[in-house]
Tab-separated table of C-alpha atoms and ligand atoms in Angstrom:
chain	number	residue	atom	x	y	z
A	1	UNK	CA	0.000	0.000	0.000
A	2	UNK	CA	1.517	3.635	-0.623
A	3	UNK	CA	0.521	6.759	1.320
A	4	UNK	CA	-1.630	8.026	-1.455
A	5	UNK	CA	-3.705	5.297	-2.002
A	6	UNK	CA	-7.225	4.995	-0.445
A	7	UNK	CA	-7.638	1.846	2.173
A	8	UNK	CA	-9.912	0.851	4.810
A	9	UNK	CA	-9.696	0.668	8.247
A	10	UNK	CA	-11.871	-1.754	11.034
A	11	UNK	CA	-12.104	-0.779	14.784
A	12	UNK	CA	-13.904	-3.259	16.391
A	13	UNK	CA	-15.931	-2.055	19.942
A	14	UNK	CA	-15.561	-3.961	22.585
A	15	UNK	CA	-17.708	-5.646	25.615
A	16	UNK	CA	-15.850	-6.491	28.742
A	17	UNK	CA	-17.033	-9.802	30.397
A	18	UNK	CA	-15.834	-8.936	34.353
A	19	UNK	CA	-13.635	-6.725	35.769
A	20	UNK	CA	-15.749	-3.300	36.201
A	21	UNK	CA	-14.217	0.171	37.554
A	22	UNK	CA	-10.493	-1.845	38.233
A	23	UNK	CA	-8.805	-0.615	35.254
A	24	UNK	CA	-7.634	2.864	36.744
A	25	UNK	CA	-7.310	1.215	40.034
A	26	UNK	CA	-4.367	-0.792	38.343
A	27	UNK	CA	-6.589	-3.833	38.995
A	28	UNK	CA	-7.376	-6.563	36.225
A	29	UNK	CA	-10.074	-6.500	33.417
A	30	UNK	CA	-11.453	-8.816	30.901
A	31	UNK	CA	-12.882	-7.223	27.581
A	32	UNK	CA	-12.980	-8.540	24.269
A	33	UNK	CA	-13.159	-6.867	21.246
A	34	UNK	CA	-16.323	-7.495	19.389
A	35	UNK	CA	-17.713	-8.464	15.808
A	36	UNK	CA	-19.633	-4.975	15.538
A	37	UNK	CA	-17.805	-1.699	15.182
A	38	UNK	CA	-16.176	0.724	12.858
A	39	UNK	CA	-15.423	0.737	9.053
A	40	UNK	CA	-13.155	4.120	7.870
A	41	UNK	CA	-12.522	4.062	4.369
A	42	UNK	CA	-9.616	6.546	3.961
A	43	UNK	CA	-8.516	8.944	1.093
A	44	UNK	CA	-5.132	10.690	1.167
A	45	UNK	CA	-5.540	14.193	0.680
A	46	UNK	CA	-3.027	16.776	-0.705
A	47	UNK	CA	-3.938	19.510	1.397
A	48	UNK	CA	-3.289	19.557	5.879
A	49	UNK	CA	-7.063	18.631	6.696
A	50	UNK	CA	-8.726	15.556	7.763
A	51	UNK	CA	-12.181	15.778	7.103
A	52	UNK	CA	-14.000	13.368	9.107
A	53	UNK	CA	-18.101	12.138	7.921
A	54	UNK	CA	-20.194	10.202	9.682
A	55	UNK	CA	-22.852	7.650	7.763
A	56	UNK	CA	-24.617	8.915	11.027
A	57	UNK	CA	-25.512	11.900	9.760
A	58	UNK	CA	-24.323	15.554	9.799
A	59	UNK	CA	-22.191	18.153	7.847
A	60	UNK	CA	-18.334	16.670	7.523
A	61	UNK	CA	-15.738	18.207	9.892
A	62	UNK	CA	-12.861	19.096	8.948
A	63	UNK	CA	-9.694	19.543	11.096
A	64	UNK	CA	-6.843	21.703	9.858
A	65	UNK	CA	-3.623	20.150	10.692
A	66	UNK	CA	-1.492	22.899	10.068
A	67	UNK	CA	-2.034	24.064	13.024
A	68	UNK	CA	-2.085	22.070	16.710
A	69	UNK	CA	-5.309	20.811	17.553
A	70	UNK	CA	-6.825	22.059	20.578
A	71	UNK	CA	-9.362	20.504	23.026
A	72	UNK	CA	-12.656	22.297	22.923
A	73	UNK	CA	-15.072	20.890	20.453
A	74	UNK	CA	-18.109	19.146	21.931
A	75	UNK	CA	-19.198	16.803	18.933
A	76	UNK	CA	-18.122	13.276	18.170
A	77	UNK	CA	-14.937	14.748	16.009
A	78	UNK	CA	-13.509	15.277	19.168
A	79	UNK	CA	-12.245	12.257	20.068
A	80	UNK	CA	-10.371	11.700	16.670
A	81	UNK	CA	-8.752	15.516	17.120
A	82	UNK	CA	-7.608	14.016	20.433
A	83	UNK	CA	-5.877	11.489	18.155
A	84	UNK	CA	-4.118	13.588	15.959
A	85	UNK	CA	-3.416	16.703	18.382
A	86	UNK	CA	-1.175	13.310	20.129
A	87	UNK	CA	0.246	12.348	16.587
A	88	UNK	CA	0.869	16.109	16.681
A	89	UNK	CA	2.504	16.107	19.890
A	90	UNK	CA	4.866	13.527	19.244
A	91	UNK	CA	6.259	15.925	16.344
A	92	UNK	CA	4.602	13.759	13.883
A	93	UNK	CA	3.721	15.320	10.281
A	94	UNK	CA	0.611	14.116	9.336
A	95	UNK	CA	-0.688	14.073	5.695
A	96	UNK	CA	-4.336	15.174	5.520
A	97	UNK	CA	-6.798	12.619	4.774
A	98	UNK	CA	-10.349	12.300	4.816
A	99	UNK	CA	-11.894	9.611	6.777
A	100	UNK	CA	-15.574	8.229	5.699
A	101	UNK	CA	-16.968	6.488	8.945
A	102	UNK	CA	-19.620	3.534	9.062
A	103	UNK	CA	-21.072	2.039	12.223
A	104	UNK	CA	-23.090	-1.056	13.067
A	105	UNK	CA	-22.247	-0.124	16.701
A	106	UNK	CA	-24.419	1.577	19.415
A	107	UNK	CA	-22.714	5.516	20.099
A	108	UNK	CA	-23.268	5.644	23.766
A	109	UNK	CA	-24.093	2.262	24.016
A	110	UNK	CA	-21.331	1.676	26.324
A	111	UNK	CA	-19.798	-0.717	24.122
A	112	UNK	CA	-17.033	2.066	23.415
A	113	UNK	CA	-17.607	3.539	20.296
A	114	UNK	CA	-15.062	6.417	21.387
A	115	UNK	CA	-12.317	4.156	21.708
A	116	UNK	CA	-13.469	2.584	18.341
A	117	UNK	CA	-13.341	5.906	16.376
A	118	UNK	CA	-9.658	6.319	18.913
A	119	UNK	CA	-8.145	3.738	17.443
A	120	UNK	CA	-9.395	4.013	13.554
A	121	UNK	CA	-8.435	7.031	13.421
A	122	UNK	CA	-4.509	6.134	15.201
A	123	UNK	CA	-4.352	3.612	12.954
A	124	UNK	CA	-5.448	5.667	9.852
A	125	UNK	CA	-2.981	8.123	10.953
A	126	UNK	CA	-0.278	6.144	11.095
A	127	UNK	CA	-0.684	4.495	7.588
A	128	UNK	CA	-0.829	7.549	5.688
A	129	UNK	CA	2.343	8.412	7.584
A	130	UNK	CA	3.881	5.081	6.834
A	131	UNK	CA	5.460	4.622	10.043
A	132	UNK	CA	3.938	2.602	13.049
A	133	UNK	CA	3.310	2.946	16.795
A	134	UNK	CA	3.706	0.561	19.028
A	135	UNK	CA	0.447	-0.563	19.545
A	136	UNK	CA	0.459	-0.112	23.223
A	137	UNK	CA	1.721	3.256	22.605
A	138	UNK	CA	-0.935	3.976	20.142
A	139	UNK	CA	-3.784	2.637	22.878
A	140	UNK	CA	-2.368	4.874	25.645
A	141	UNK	CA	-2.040	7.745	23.308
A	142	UNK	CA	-5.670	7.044	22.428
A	143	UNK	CA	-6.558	6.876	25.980
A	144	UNK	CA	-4.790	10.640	26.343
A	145	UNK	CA	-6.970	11.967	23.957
A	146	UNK	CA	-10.433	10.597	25.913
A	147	UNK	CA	-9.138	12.392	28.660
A	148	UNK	CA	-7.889	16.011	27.563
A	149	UNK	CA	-10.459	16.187	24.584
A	150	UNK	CA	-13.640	14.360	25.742
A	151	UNK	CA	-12.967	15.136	29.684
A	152	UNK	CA	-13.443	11.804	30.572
A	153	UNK	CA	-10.753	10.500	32.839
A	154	UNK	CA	-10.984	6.608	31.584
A	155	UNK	CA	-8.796	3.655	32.563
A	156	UNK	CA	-6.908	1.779	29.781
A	157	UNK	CA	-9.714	-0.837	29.576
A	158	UNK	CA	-11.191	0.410	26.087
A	159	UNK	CA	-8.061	1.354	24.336
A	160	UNK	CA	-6.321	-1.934	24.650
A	161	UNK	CA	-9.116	-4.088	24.387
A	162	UNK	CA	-10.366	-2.536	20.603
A	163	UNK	CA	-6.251	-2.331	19.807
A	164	UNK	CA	-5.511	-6.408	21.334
A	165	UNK	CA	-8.595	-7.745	20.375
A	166	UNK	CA	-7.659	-11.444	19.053
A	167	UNK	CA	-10.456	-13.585	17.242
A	168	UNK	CA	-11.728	-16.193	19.798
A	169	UNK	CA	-10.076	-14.785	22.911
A	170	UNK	CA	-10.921	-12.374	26.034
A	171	UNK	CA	-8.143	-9.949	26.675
A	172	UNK	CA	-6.865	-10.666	30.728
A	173	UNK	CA	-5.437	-7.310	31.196
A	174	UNK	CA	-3.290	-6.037	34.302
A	175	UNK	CA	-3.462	-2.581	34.155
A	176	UNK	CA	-0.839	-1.929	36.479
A	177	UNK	CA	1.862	-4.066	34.399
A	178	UNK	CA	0.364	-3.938	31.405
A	179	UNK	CA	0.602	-7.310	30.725
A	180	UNK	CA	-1.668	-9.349	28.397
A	181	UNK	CA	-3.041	-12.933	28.164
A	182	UNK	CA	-5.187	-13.802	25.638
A	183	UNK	CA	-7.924	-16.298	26.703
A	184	UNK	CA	-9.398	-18.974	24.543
A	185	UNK	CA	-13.146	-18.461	24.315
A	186	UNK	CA	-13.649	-20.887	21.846
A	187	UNK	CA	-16.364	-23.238	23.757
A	188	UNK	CA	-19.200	-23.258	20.438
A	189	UNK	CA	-22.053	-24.220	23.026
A	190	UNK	CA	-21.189	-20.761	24.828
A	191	UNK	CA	-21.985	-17.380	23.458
A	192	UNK	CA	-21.952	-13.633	24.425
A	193	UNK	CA	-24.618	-11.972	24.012
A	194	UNK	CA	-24.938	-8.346	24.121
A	195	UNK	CA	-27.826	-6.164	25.205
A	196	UNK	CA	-28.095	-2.405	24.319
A	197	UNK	CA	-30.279	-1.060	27.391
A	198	UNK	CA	-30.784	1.749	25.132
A	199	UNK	CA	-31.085	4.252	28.215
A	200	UNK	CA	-27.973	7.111	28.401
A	201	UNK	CA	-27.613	8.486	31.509
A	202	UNK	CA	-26.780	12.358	31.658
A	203	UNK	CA	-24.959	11.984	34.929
A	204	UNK	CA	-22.101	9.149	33.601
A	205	UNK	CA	-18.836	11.554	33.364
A	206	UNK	CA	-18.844	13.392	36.730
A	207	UNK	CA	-20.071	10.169	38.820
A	208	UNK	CA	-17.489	8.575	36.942
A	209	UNK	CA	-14.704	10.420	37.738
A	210	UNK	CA	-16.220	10.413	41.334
A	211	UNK	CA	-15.947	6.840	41.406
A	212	UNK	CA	-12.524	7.374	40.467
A	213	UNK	CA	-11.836	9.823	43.475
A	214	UNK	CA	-13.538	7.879	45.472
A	215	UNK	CA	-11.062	5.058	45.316
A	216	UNK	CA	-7.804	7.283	45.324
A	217	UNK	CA	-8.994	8.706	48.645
A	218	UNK	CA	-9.833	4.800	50.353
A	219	UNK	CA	-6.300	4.003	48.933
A	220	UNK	CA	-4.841	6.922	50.370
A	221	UNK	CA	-7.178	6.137	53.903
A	222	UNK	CA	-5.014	2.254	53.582
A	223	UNK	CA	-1.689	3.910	53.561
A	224	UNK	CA	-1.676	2.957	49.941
A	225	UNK	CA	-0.729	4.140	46.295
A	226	UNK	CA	-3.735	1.953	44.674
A	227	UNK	CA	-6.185	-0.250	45.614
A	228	UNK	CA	-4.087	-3.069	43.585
A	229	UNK	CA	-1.596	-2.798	46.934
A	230	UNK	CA	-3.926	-4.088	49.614
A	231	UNK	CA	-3.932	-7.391	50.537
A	232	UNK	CA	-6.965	-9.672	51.658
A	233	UNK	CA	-5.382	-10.029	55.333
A	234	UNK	CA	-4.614	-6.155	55.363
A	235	UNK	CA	-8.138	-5.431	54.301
A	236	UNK	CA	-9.887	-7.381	56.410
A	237	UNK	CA	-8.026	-5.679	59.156
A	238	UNK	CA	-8.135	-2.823	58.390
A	239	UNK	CA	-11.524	-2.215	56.359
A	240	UNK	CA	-13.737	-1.165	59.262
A	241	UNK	CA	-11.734	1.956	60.055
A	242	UNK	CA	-12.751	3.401	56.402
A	243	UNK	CA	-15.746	5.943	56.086
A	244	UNK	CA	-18.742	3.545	55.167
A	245	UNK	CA	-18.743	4.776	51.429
A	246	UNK	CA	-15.143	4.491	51.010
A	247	UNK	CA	-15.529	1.005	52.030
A	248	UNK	CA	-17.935	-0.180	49.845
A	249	UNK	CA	-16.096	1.067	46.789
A	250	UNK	CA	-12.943	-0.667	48.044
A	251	UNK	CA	-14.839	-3.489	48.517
A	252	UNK	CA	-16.585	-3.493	44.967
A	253	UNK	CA	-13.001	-3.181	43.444
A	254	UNK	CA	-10.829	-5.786	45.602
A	255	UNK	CA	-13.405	-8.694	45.205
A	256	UNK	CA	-13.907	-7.963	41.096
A	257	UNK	CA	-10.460	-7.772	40.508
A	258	UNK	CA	-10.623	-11.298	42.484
A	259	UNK	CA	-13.525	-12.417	40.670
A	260	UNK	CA	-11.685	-11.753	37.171
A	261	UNK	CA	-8.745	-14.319	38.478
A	262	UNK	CA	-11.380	-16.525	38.932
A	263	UNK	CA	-13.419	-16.248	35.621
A	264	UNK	CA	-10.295	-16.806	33.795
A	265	UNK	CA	-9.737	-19.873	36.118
A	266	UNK	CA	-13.297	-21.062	35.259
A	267	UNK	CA	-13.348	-20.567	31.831
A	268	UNK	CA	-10.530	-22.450	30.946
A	269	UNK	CA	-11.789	-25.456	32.834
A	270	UNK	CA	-14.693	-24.801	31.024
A	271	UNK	CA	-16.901	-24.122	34.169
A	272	UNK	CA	-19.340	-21.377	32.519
A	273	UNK	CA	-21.752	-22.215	35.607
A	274	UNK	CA	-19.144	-20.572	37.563
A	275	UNK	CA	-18.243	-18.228	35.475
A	276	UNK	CA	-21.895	-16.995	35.195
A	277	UNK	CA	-22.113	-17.037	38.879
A	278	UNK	CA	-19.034	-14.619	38.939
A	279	UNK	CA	-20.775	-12.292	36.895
A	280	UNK	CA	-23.742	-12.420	38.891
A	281	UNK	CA	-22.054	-11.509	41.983
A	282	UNK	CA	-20.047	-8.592	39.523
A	283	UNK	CA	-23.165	-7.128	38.987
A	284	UNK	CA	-24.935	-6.818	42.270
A	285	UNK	CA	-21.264	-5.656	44.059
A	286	UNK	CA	-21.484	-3.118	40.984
A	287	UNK	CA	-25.225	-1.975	41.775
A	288	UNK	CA	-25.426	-2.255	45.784
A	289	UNK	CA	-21.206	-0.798	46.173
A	290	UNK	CA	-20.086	0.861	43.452
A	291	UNK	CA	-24.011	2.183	42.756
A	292	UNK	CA	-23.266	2.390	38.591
A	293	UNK	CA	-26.071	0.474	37.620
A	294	UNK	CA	-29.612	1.940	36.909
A	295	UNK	CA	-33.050	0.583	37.085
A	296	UNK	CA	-32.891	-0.939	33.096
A	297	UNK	CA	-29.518	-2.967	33.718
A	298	UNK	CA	-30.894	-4.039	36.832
A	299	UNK	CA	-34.234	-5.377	35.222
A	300	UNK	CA	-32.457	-6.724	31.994
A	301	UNK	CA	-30.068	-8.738	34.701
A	302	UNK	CA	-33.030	-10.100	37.066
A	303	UNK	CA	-35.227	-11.079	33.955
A	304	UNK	CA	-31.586	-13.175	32.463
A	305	UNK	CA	-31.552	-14.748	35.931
A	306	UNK	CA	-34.535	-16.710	35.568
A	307	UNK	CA	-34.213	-17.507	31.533
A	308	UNK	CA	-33.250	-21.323	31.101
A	309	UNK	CA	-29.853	-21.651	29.353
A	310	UNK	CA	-28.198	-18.013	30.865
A	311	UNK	CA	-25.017	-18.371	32.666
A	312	UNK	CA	-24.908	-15.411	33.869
A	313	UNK	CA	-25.431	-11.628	33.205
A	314	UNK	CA	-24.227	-8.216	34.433
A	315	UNK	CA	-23.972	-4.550	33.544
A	316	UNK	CA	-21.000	-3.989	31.278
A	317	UNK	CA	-18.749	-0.778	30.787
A	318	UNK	CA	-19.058	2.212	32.998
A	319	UNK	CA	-22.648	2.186	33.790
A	320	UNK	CA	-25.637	4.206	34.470
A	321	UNK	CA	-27.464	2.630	31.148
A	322	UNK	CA	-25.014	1.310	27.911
A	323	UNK	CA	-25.839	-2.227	27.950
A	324	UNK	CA	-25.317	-5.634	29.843
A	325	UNK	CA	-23.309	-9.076	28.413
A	326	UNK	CA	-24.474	-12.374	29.505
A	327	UNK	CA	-23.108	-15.806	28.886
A	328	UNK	CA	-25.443	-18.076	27.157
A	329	UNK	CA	-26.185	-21.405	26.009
A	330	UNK	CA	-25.554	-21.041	21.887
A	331	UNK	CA	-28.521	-23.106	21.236
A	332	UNK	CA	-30.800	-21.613	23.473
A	333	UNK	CA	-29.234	-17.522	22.721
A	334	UNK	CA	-32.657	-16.829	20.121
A	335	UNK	CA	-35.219	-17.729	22.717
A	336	UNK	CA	-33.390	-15.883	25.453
A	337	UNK	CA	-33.362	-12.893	23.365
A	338	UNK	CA	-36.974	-13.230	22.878
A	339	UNK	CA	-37.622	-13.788	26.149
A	340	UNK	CA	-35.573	-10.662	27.318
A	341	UNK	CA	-37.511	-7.967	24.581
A	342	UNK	CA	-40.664	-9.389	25.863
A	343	UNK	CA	-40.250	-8.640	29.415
A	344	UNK	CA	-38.228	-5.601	28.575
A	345	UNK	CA	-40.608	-3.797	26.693
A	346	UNK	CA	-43.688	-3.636	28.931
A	347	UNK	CA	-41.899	-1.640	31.944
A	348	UNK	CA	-39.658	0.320	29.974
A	349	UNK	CA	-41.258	0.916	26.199
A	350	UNK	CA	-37.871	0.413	24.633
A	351	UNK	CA	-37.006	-2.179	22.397
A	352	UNK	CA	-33.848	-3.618	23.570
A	353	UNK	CA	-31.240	-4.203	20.605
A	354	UNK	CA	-29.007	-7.287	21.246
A	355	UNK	CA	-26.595	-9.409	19.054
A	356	UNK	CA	-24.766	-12.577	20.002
A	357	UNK	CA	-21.115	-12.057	18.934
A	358	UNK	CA	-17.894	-13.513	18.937
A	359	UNK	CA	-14.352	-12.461	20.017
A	360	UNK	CA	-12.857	-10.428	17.545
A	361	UNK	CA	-9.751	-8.968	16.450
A	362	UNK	CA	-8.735	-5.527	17.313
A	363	UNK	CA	-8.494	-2.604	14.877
A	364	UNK	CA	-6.412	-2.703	11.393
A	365	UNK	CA	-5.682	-2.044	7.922
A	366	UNK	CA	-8.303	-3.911	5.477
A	367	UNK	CA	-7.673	-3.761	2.053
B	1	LIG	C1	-15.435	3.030	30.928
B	1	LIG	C2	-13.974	3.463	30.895
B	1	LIG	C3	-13.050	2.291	31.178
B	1	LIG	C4	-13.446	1.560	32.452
B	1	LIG	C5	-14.952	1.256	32.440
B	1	LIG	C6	-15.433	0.672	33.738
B	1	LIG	O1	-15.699	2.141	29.872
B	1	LIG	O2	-13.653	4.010	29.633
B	1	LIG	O3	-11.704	2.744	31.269
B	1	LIG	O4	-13.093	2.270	33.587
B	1	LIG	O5	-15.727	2.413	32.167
B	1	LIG	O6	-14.868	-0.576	33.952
């Protein structure tokens, strides 16, 4: 491929199966990317703009690279000028290009179509510039523009999961070393399924940073750096000295980051009863602890409960609407679905979009 060619690029979004709010608490997570996401097609341009469009709708916007992008803009563009005003940082001179964007993925949905458009647009950047980044320099750099141009101060969950996706495997991530283990998910009885509450929560950025506060100062409380350093025995010692809310956001992050270790454990014997049971417990430390749920997750995960042939189920993502994941029998995934619209609908009025999917790969060059 040369520079001045057009070529496509696919971001995948992601769905993380347990492992909720540990990510910037240097904890572990387990995403994997998914089968729905983001197509760019990209066309070199002589000029310095990148003029982004949207198959969603809306004029194009175009960013002028020949001068440094600056944070400000409130519309989806701003997560790609995140991108480039990095690219731009790192003394990098970018070509202009226009980017033509399809989705078959939920914006909002909480199945991270920001880190999707990220890492397209990282990855469209550094084609036309014929030179790579490593690719867990490219997902942090990503992650750097969520926070200084959306305001949203996000772990490293998203970015690495859409950038490591591998087909058939969850992505065990320890965000404090960095280090990752693909897991086989390759049992074909067994499927994800994914299930768009379709409710978006105004409040999600500031309690999320909250959250994120919120565990710095019961860290700090421990005599620690993160919650990573404390230990069961120290915890249980020392726990009851914490300010009751402190202490049930500790506690929400110490036993998930447990319950991942024991998912992966589970999985690869094959155990999806346990696994399901972990994700179970995920979900009700997540709504009665860390209080990110809302009243939809909460009824999509009772209703899953009951349904013959569900594993288990639980809010995925940051919370406050977005949608849940559950683990489910592959023969049994249509009626489930069924199952879950019909007893959705009634209560709520919305018609909950869901999709079985696979692990995918992570974002790339196509074509
Ligand atoms: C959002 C953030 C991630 C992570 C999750 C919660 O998706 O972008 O970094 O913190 O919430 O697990």
């Amino acid at each position: 491929m040369t520079t001045s060619s057009p070529f496509e690029v696919v971001s995948p979004g992601r769905v993380n199966l347990i492992g909720e709010h540990t990510d910037y608490n240097d904890g572990f997570v387990l995403p994997m990317a998914i089968e729905r996401g983001l197509r760019v097609t990209v066309h070199p341009r002589r000029d310095a703009a990148v003029v982004l469009s949207s198959d969603r709708g809306g004029e194009p916007v175009e960013l002028d690279l020949a001068q440094p992008i600056q944070p400000g803009r409130t519309d989806w563009a701003r997560y790609a000028a995140g991108v480039l005003a990095g690219y731009q940082r790192l003394g990098w001179h970018i070509p202009g290009f226009a980017a033509a964007i399809t989705a078959d993925l939920p914006a909002g949905g909480g199945l991270s179509s920001s880190a999707a458009l990220e890492v397209a647009i990282a990855i469209a950047v550094e084609a036309v510039c014929g030179r790579p980044l490593s690719p867990a320099d490219r997902a942090l750099l990503c992650q750097r523009a969520e926070h200084e141009f959306a305001g949203v101060p996000c772990g490293i969950m998203d970015q690495f999961a859409v950038t490591f996706g591998r087909e058939g495997h969850a992505l065990l991530l320890d965000c404090r070393s960095r280090d990752i283990r693909h897991v086989p998910l390759d049992d074909d009885g067994v499927a994800v399924l994914v299930i768009d509450s379709g409710v978006k929560h105004a409040l999600v950025d500031g309690e999320y940073a909250a959250r994120r506060r919120q565990c710095e100062s019961a860290a700090a409380l421990l005599g620690r750096q993160s919650l990573r350093d404390v230990k069961a025995d120290e915890w249980r010692a020392k726990s009851d000295s914490l300010p009751a809310l402190e202490r049930r956001r500790a506690g929400h992050v110490l036993t998930e980051n447990d319950r991942v270790l024991a998912f992966v454990a589970a999985a690869g014997r094959r155990d999806w009863a346990e696994a399901g049971r972990l994700m179970r417990e995920s979900h009700a430390s997540l709504r009665d602890d860390y209080e990110v749920s809302c009243p939809e997750l909460d009824l999509i995960c009772e209703v899953a409960a009951n349904l013959p042939g569900v594993f288990g189920c639980r809010m995925t993502g940051g919370g406050f609407g977005g949608a849940a994941v559950a683990l489910v029998e592959t023969s049994r995934a249509a009626a489930i679905m069924e199952q879950l619209r019909a007893a959705y609908r009634p209560p709520t009025g919305v018609e909950a979009a869901m999709f079985v999917t696979r692990p995918a790969a992570g974002g790339r060059v196509v074509a």
